[in-house]
Amino acid sequence: MKDLGFILASWLATLGSIGVLAALTIRRARELSRQVPDDAKPWV
Amino acid sequence: MSIYTATAAVPGAAARTGTRTTRVIGVLALVTTAFVVVSAFFLTPADSVQGDSVRIMYAHVPTAWVAYLAFITTAVASGFSLARRHRTLGFDRVAGASGEVGVLFMAMTLLTGSLWGRLTWGTFWQWDPRLTTTLFLFITYVGYLAVRRIDTDPRQRARRSAVIALLAVLEIPLVHFSVVLWRSLHQEASVLSPDGDVRLDDLMLFTLFAGVAAFTLIFAWLVIHRQRLTALADIRQTVGLDAAIALRRSETSGVVK
């Protein structure tokens, strides 16, 4: 496949940045969830 | 003594920001994304003009679509937030979460477009109308997020950022039609062209739509989780404040006794 480096870089950057944001979101949710009682969470 | 000492102890595993709905959305997003990656790399043919660089398009176009969707969602939620500003901060939280996700996707649109441009035009960047207006849109929403981070009353933050969001969304038609309004290096729309003619092979078009679906699911998952994060932070602040007041009152009553 021609220009594989550019194509891979595009996909890795896109999926990687989404993955990092998702991981940070989950980690922060874990931290904050411990500090808030379940009955105060409207979605529970 | 920490103001959270009395409130932080939640027995057992605390419920997080996920629910059955978000888990379903997450699984669907993963499956659809996996299909798009396989199809983009191994199933779809190289383009007759662009060659293999067209494989970048299956990431570039969906990120642009989701960025537009995110900014429109931010504007709609901001409108509701302004209309119901005395009732709840829920719409403001959705607006903020959508703005954050939109900025990430817009950054990826610029990056993947730049890499594609290097292969197709021979340069990473040109001050072309589409590229310039897209960069301007990106910077506007970075500013929007900066305004949201100003340490102030949440209702004042909601009001200020809602006004900015409602103004900023007006840039989207300018970006989308920039290739028609001005002479541009950037190609015109292949799917949503003004004449309604779709200029793509069937599998390429299907993969492109699957990419849009996959990234839209990712967007929904991220926005739901991130708006709940903001809600948790707000609740913690309120609970912490209540605990601090209670602690202060108990200390004061102890002194009086």
mmCIF file of C-alpha atoms in Angstrom:
data_model
loop_
_atom_site.group_PDB
_atom_site.id
_atom_site.type_symbol
_atom_site.label_atom_id
_atom_site.label_comp_id
_atom_site.label_asym_id
_atom_site.label_seq_id
_atom_site.Cartn_x
_atom_site.Cartn_y
_atom_site.Cartn_z
ATOM 1 C CA MET A 1 0.000 0.000 0.000
ATOM 2 C CA LYS A 2 1.367 3.376 -1.025
ATOM 3 C CA ASP A 3 1.767 6.167 1.571
ATOM 4 C CA LEU A 4 1.063 3.732 4.409
ATOM 5 C CA GLY A 5 2.875 5.926 6.947
ATOM 6 C CA PHE A 6 0.560 8.890 6.363
ATOM 7 C CA ILE A 7 -2.548 6.699 6.373
ATOM 8 C CA LEU A 8 -1.524 4.924 9.586
ATOM 9 C CA ALA A 9 -0.607 8.232 11.237
ATOM 10 C CA SER A 10 -4.072 9.624 10.415
ATOM 11 C CA TRP A 11 -5.879 6.644 11.879
ATOM 12 C CA LEU A 12 -3.623 6.257 14.908
ATOM 13 C CA ALA A 13 -3.962 9.942 15.772
ATOM 14 C CA THR A 14 -7.752 9.849 15.385
ATOM 15 C CA LEU A 15 -8.441 6.624 17.254
ATOM 16 C CA GLY A 16 -5.640 7.282 19.750
ATOM 17 C CA SER A 17 -6.929 10.709 20.758
ATOM 18 C CA ILE A 18 -10.477 9.365 21.120
ATOM 19 C CA GLY A 19 -9.125 6.487 23.211
ATOM 20 C CA VAL A 20 -7.159 8.840 25.451
ATOM 21 C CA LEU A 21 -10.205 11.081 26.009
ATOM 22 C CA ALA A 22 -12.364 8.035 26.782
ATOM 23 C CA ALA A 23 -9.763 6.680 29.231
ATOM 24 C CA LEU A 24 -9.411 10.046 30.979
ATOM 25 C CA THR A 25 -13.199 10.306 31.188
ATOM 26 C CA ILE A 26 -13.528 6.865 32.773
ATOM 27 C CA ARG A 27 -10.701 7.557 35.243
ATOM 28 C CA ARG A 28 -12.197 10.889 36.319
ATOM 29 C CA ALA A 29 -15.645 9.300 36.616
ATOM 30 C CA ARG A 30 -14.147 6.661 38.908
ATOM 31 C CA GLU A 31 -12.596 9.347 41.138
ATOM 32 C CA LEU A 32 -15.647 11.591 41.325
ATOM 33 C CA SER A 33 -18.153 8.746 41.726
ATOM 34 C CA ARG A 34 -16.531 7.718 45.009
ATOM 35 C CA GLN A 35 -17.096 11.198 46.419
ATOM 36 C CA VAL A 36 -20.783 11.491 45.565
ATOM 37 C CA PRO A 37 -23.498 9.327 47.134
ATOM 38 C CA ASP A 38 -25.387 7.151 44.638
ATOM 39 C CA ASP A 39 -28.738 8.689 45.573
ATOM 40 C CA ALA A 40 -27.432 12.076 44.382
ATOM 41 C CA LYS A 41 -26.746 10.729 40.868
ATOM 42 C CA PRO A 42 -29.851 11.280 38.708
ATOM 43 C CA TRP A 43 -28.920 8.518 36.215
ATOM 44 C CA VAL A 44 -28.665 5.750 38.829
ATOM 45 C CA MET B 1 -10.495 18.200 58.895
ATOM 46 C CA SER B 2 -11.446 17.739 55.274
ATOM 47 C CA ILE B 3 -14.923 18.842 54.340
ATOM 48 C CA TYR B 4 -15.251 15.548 52.451
ATOM 49 C CA THR B 5 -14.546 13.354 55.458
ATOM 50 C CA ALA B 6 -18.186 13.006 56.278
ATOM 51 C CA THR B 7 -19.446 12.761 52.692
ATOM 52 C CA ALA B 8 -16.790 10.806 50.818
ATOM 53 C CA ALA B 9 -17.370 7.505 52.503
ATOM 54 C CA VAL B 10 -19.759 5.819 50.115
ATOM 55 C CA PRO B 11 -19.934 2.139 51.086
ATOM 56 C CA GLY B 12 -19.435 -0.541 48.418
ATOM 57 C CA ALA B 13 -18.741 0.131 44.751
ATOM 58 C CA ALA B 14 -20.057 3.584 43.859
ATOM 59 C CA ALA B 15 -22.151 3.852 40.702
ATOM 60 C CA ARG B 16 -20.182 5.624 37.996
ATOM 61 C CA THR B 17 -21.278 7.494 34.896
ATOM 62 C CA GLY B 18 -22.148 4.397 32.886
ATOM 63 C CA THR B 19 -25.567 2.831 32.471
ATOM 64 C CA ARG B 20 -26.917 -0.004 30.343
ATOM 65 C CA THR B 21 -27.616 2.484 27.533
ATOM 66 C CA THR B 22 -24.054 3.821 27.492
ATOM 67 C CA ARG B 23 -22.673 0.292 27.517
ATOM 68 C CA VAL B 24 -24.811 -0.622 24.494
ATOM 69 C CA ILE B 25 -23.694 2.549 22.712
ATOM 70 C CA GLY B 26 -20.072 1.762 23.603
ATOM 71 C CA VAL B 27 -20.190 -1.785 22.259
ATOM 72 C CA LEU B 28 -21.933 -0.661 19.046
ATOM 73 C CA ALA B 29 -19.312 2.060 18.606
ATOM 74 C CA LEU B 30 -16.450 -0.416 19.011
ATOM 75 C CA VAL B 31 -17.938 -2.931 16.573
ATOM 76 C CA THR B 32 -18.740 -0.293 13.949
ATOM 77 C CA THR B 33 -15.321 1.328 14.287
ATOM 78 C CA ALA B 34 -13.606 -2.059 13.898
ATOM 79 C CA PHE B 35 -15.561 -2.677 10.683
ATOM 80 C CA VAL B 36 -14.645 0.771 9.327
ATOM 81 C CA VAL B 37 -10.935 0.233 10.008
ATOM 82 C CA VAL B 38 -10.939 -3.202 8.321
ATOM 83 C CA SER B 39 -12.933 -1.893 5.363
ATOM 84 C CA ALA B 40 -10.850 1.273 5.002
ATOM 85 C CA PHE B 41 -7.567 -0.644 4.951
ATOM 86 C CA PHE B 42 -8.412 -3.979 3.310
ATOM 87 C CA LEU B 43 -11.800 -4.031 1.587
ATOM 88 C CA THR B 44 -12.239 -0.729 -0.250
ATOM 89 C CA PRO B 45 -10.321 -0.093 -3.465
ATOM 90 C CA ALA B 46 -7.795 2.678 -3.978
ATOM 91 C CA ASP B 47 -9.290 5.782 -5.590
ATOM 92 C CA SER B 48 -8.697 6.238 -9.311
ATOM 93 C CA VAL B 49 -7.368 9.768 -8.771
ATOM 94 C CA GLN B 50 -6.226 9.949 -5.134
ATOM 95 C CA GLY B 51 -4.812 6.425 -4.895
ATOM 96 C CA ASP B 52 -4.425 4.956 -1.398
ATOM 97 C CA SER B 53 -4.569 8.374 0.265
ATOM 98 C CA VAL B 54 -8.374 8.098 0.002
ATOM 99 C CA ARG B 55 -8.170 5.735 3.001
ATOM 100 C CA ILE B 56 -7.542 8.810 5.159
ATOM 101 C CA MET B 57 -10.959 10.098 4.045
ATOM 102 C CA TYR B 58 -12.740 7.383 6.031
ATOM 103 C CA ALA B 59 -11.382 9.048 9.181
ATOM 104 C CA HIS B 60 -11.310 12.655 7.951
ATOM 105 C CA VAL B 61 -14.908 13.015 6.742
ATOM 106 C CA PRO B 62 -16.559 11.398 9.801
ATOM 107 C CA THR B 63 -14.488 13.524 12.210
ATOM 108 C CA ALA B 64 -15.596 16.654 10.346
ATOM 109 C CA TRP B 65 -19.238 15.501 10.428
ATOM 110 C CA VAL B 66 -19.090 14.775 14.161
ATOM 111 C CA ALA B 67 -17.414 18.121 14.860
ATOM 112 C CA TYR B 68 -20.285 19.899 13.059
ATOM 113 C CA LEU B 69 -22.821 17.752 14.925
ATOM 114 C CA ALA B 70 -21.115 18.503 18.231
ATOM 115 C CA PHE B 71 -21.114 22.263 17.674
ATOM 116 C CA ILE B 72 -24.760 22.246 16.570
ATOM 117 C CA THR B 73 -25.624 20.183 19.672
ATOM 118 C CA THR B 74 -23.750 22.738 21.776
ATOM 119 C CA ALA B 75 -25.777 25.549 20.214
ATOM 120 C CA VAL B 76 -29.143 23.794 20.649
ATOM 121 C CA ALA B 77 -28.378 22.855 24.269
ATOM 122 C CA SER B 78 -27.180 26.418 24.877
ATOM 123 C CA GLY B 79 -30.457 27.769 23.501
ATOM 124 C CA PHE B 80 -32.412 25.569 25.935
ATOM 125 C CA SER B 81 -30.031 26.523 28.707
ATOM 126 C CA LEU B 82 -30.706 30.217 28.102
ATOM 127 C CA ALA B 83 -34.458 29.651 27.872
ATOM 128 C CA ARG B 84 -34.586 27.634 31.109
ATOM 129 C CA ARG B 85 -31.704 29.188 32.966
ATOM 130 C CA HIS B 86 -33.491 29.361 36.322
ATOM 131 C CA ARG B 87 -34.400 25.683 36.379
ATOM 132 C CA THR B 88 -31.446 23.424 35.699
ATOM 133 C CA LEU B 89 -27.835 23.334 34.556
ATOM 134 C CA GLY B 90 -28.385 20.084 32.636
ATOM 135 C CA PHE B 91 -28.486 21.709 29.199
ATOM 136 C CA ASP B 92 -25.372 23.720 29.994
ATOM 137 C CA ARG B 93 -23.531 20.534 30.922
ATOM 138 C CA VAL B 94 -24.556 18.898 27.632
ATOM 139 C CA ALA B 95 -23.430 22.026 25.755
ATOM 140 C CA GLY B 96 -20.041 21.979 27.462
ATOM 141 C CA ALA B 97 -19.485 18.238 26.995
ATOM 142 C CA SER B 98 -20.461 18.453 23.332
ATOM 143 C CA GLY B 99 -18.138 21.427 22.821
ATOM 144 C CA GLU B 100 -15.207 19.485 24.307
ATOM 145 C CA VAL B 101 -15.794 16.465 22.096
ATOM 146 C CA GLY B 102 -16.328 18.729 19.070
ATOM 147 C CA VAL B 103 -12.974 20.439 19.592
ATOM 148 C CA LEU B 104 -11.206 17.064 19.720
ATOM 149 C CA PHE B 105 -12.884 15.912 16.498
ATOM 150 C CA MET B 106 -12.207 19.227 14.784
ATOM 151 C CA ALA B 107 -8.523 18.949 15.729
ATOM 152 C CA MET B 108 -8.480 15.481 14.171
ATOM 153 C CA THR B 109 -10.201 16.849 11.056
ATOM 154 C CA LEU B 110 -7.432 19.422 10.686
ATOM 155 C CA LEU B 111 -4.671 16.881 11.344
ATOM 156 C CA THR B 112 -5.962 14.174 9.009
ATOM 157 C CA GLY B 113 -6.755 16.807 6.371
ATOM 158 C CA SER B 114 -3.236 18.110 6.658
ATOM 159 C CA LEU B 115 -1.716 14.633 6.178
ATOM 160 C CA TRP B 116 -4.016 14.012 3.225
ATOM 161 C CA GLY B 117 -3.112 17.426 1.799
ATOM 162 C CA ARG B 118 0.603 16.560 1.944
ATOM 163 C CA LEU B 119 -0.025 13.497 -0.219
ATOM 164 C CA THR B 120 -2.478 15.126 -2.625
ATOM 165 C CA TRP B 121 -1.438 18.765 -2.858
ATOM 166 C CA GLY B 122 2.197 18.339 -1.811
ATOM 167 C CA THR B 123 1.826 20.580 1.243
ATOM 168 C CA PHE B 124 0.585 20.197 4.801
ATOM 169 C CA TRP B 125 -1.150 23.566 4.838
ATOM 170 C CA GLN B 126 -2.525 26.207 2.506
ATOM 171 C CA TRP B 127 -4.394 29.374 3.456
ATOM 172 C CA ASP B 128 -7.264 28.071 1.414
ATOM 173 C CA PRO B 129 -10.860 29.172 2.239
ATOM 174 C CA ARG B 130 -11.978 25.753 3.569
ATOM 175 C CA LEU B 131 -8.841 25.202 5.642
ATOM 176 C CA THR B 132 -8.773 28.742 6.989
ATOM 177 C CA THR B 133 -12.452 28.838 7.963
ATOM 178 C CA THR B 134 -12.107 25.397 9.591
ATOM 179 C CA LEU B 135 -9.120 26.590 11.612
ATOM 180 C CA PHE B 136 -11.096 29.693 12.595
ATOM 181 C CA LEU B 137 -14.005 27.498 13.732
ATOM 182 C CA PHE B 138 -11.612 25.352 15.781
ATOM 183 C CA ILE B 139 -10.055 28.395 17.473
ATOM 184 C CA THR B 140 -13.507 29.836 18.225
ATOM 185 C CA TYR B 141 -14.505 26.688 20.110
ATOM 186 C CA VAL B 142 -11.180 26.525 21.949
ATOM 187 C CA GLY B 143 -12.114 30.027 23.118
ATOM 188 C CA TYR B 144 -15.572 28.774 24.057
ATOM 189 C CA LEU B 145 -14.008 26.076 26.238
ATOM 190 C CA ALA B 146 -11.663 28.657 27.768
ATOM 191 C CA VAL B 147 -14.661 30.813 28.742
ATOM 192 C CA ARG B 148 -16.266 27.773 30.333
ATOM 193 C CA ARG B 149 -13.206 27.281 32.512
ATOM 194 C CA ILE B 150 -13.354 30.782 34.006
ATOM 195 C CA ASP B 151 -13.894 30.288 37.718
ATOM 196 C CA THR B 152 -17.276 31.876 38.302
ATOM 197 C CA ASP B 153 -20.830 31.107 39.367
ATOM 198 C CA PRO B 154 -22.105 28.106 37.283
ATOM 199 C CA ARG B 155 -25.225 30.004 36.158
ATOM 200 C CA GLN B 156 -23.171 32.963 35.003
ATOM 201 C CA ARG B 157 -20.827 30.543 33.207
ATOM 202 C CA ALA B 158 -23.821 28.909 31.535
ATOM 203 C CA ARG B 159 -25.213 32.260 30.359
ATOM 204 C CA ARG B 160 -21.922 33.574 28.967
ATOM 205 C CA SER B 161 -20.948 30.376 27.194
ATOM 206 C CA ALA B 162 -24.446 29.916 25.754
ATOM 207 C CA VAL B 163 -24.256 33.302 24.036
ATOM 208 C CA ILE B 164 -20.855 32.439 22.565
ATOM 209 C CA ALA B 165 -22.096 29.021 21.400
ATOM 210 C CA LEU B 166 -25.098 30.559 19.640
ATOM 211 C CA LEU B 167 -22.848 32.988 17.786
ATOM 212 C CA ALA B 168 -20.083 30.489 17.026
ATOM 213 C CA VAL B 169 -22.411 27.982 15.353
ATOM 214 C CA LEU B 170 -23.079 30.542 12.610
ATOM 215 C CA GLU B 171 -19.576 29.795 11.309
ATOM 216 C CA ILE B 172 -20.536 26.256 10.273
ATOM 217 C CA PRO B 173 -22.426 27.212 7.075
ATOM 218 C CA LEU B 174 -19.502 29.451 6.188
ATOM 219 C CA VAL B 175 -17.078 26.520 6.537
ATOM 220 C CA HIS B 176 -19.333 24.089 4.674
ATOM 221 C CA PHE B 177 -20.043 26.379 1.730
ATOM 222 C CA SER B 178 -16.574 27.937 1.576
ATOM 223 C CA VAL B 179 -15.654 25.593 -1.296
ATOM 224 C CA VAL B 180 -18.602 26.935 -3.299
ATOM 225 C CA LEU B 181 -18.390 30.598 -2.278
ATOM 226 C CA TRP B 182 -14.672 31.017 -3.006
ATOM 227 C CA ARG B 183 -12.082 29.424 -5.262
ATOM 228 C CA SER B 184 -10.699 26.610 -3.159
ATOM 229 C CA LEU B 185 -8.083 23.874 -3.425
ATOM 230 C CA HIS B 186 -10.353 21.693 -1.341
ATOM 231 C CA GLN B 187 -12.668 19.465 -3.334
ATOM 232 C CA GLU B 188 -16.404 20.087 -3.242
ATOM 233 C CA ALA B 189 -18.686 17.702 -1.360
ATOM 234 C CA SER B 190 -18.650 14.180 -2.825
ATOM 235 C CA VAL B 191 -21.806 13.011 -1.034
ATOM 236 C CA LEU B 192 -23.805 16.129 -0.250
ATOM 237 C CA SER B 193 -23.013 17.880 -3.529
ATOM 238 C CA PRO B 194 -25.349 20.676 -4.644
ATOM 239 C CA ASP B 195 -26.450 18.713 -7.745
ATOM 240 C CA GLY B 196 -27.304 15.624 -5.622
ATOM 241 C CA ASP B 197 -24.962 13.392 -7.623
ATOM 242 C CA VAL B 198 -23.006 10.901 -5.458
ATOM 243 C CA ARG B 199 -19.529 10.368 -6.918
ATOM 244 C CA LEU B 200 -18.390 7.314 -4.957
ATOM 245 C CA ASP B 201 -18.092 3.553 -5.386
ATOM 246 C CA ASP B 202 -20.773 1.628 -3.399
ATOM 247 C CA LEU B 203 -18.409 0.039 -0.846
ATOM 248 C CA MET B 204 -16.516 3.311 -0.421
ATOM 249 C CA LEU B 205 -19.787 5.118 0.233
ATOM 250 C CA PHE B 206 -20.942 2.405 2.659
ATOM 251 C CA THR B 207 -17.639 2.571 4.550
ATOM 252 C CA LEU B 208 -17.895 6.346 4.714
ATOM 253 C CA PHE B 209 -21.420 6.145 6.151
ATOM 254 C CA ALA B 210 -20.322 3.410 8.577
ATOM 255 C CA GLY B 211 -17.527 5.757 9.688
ATOM 256 C CA VAL B 212 -20.050 8.536 10.259
ATOM 257 C CA ALA B 213 -22.240 6.123 12.258
ATOM 258 C CA ALA B 214 -19.268 4.843 14.301
ATOM 259 C CA PHE B 215 -17.999 8.309 15.194
ATOM 260 C CA THR B 216 -21.521 9.529 15.960
ATOM 261 C CA LEU B 217 -21.890 6.650 18.445
ATOM 262 C CA ILE B 218 -18.515 7.545 19.968
ATOM 263 C CA PHE B 219 -19.664 11.163 20.200
ATOM 264 C CA ALA B 220 -22.873 10.132 21.997
ATOM 265 C CA TRP B 221 -20.953 7.923 24.430
ATOM 266 C CA LEU B 222 -18.429 10.635 25.224
ATOM 267 C CA VAL B 223 -21.009 13.404 25.629
ATOM 268 C CA ILE B 224 -23.201 11.344 27.968
ATOM 269 C CA HIS B 225 -20.247 10.412 30.150
ATOM 270 C CA ARG B 226 -18.659 13.856 30.157
ATOM 271 C CA GLN B 227 -21.867 15.726 30.994
ATOM 272 C CA ARG B 228 -22.337 13.312 33.910
ATOM 273 C CA LEU B 229 -18.766 14.069 34.992
ATOM 274 C CA THR B 230 -19.637 17.765 35.174
ATOM 275 C CA ALA B 231 -22.797 16.880 37.093
ATOM 276 C CA LEU B 232 -20.721 14.844 39.565
ATOM 277 C CA ALA B 233 -18.303 17.739 40.029
ATOM 278 C CA ASP B 234 -21.200 20.144 40.646
ATOM 279 C CA ILE B 235 -22.892 17.751 43.081
ATOM 280 C CA ARG B 236 -19.628 17.184 44.942
ATOM 281 C CA GLN B 237 -19.176 20.930 45.246
ATOM 282 C CA THR B 238 -22.699 21.350 46.629
ATOM 283 C CA VAL B 239 -22.379 18.370 49.009
ATOM 284 C CA GLY B 240 -18.954 19.611 50.113
ATOM 285 C CA LEU B 241 -20.337 23.078 50.752
ATOM 286 C CA ASP B 242 -23.229 21.682 52.792
ATOM 287 C CA ALA B 243 -20.786 19.572 54.815
ATOM 288 C CA ALA B 244 -18.520 22.588 55.406
ATOM 289 C CA ILE B 245 -21.476 24.663 56.661
ATOM 290 C CA ALA B 246 -22.586 21.817 58.942
ATOM 291 C CA LEU B 247 -19.038 21.428 60.266
ATOM 292 C CA ARG B 248 -18.714 25.162 60.920
ATOM 293 C CA ARG B 249 -22.074 25.206 62.707
ATOM 294 C CA SER B 250 -21.096 22.278 64.923
ATOM 295 C CA GLU B 251 -17.777 23.998 65.766
ATOM 296 C CA THR B 252 -19.572 27.250 66.592
ATOM 297 C CA SER B 253 -22.145 25.526 68.791
ATOM 298 C CA GLY B 254 -19.269 23.737 70.568
ATOM 299 C CA VAL B 255 -17.602 27.090 71.371
ATOM 300 C CA VAL B 256 -20.865 28.546 72.730
ATOM 301 C CA LYS B 257 -21.323 25.543 75.021
#
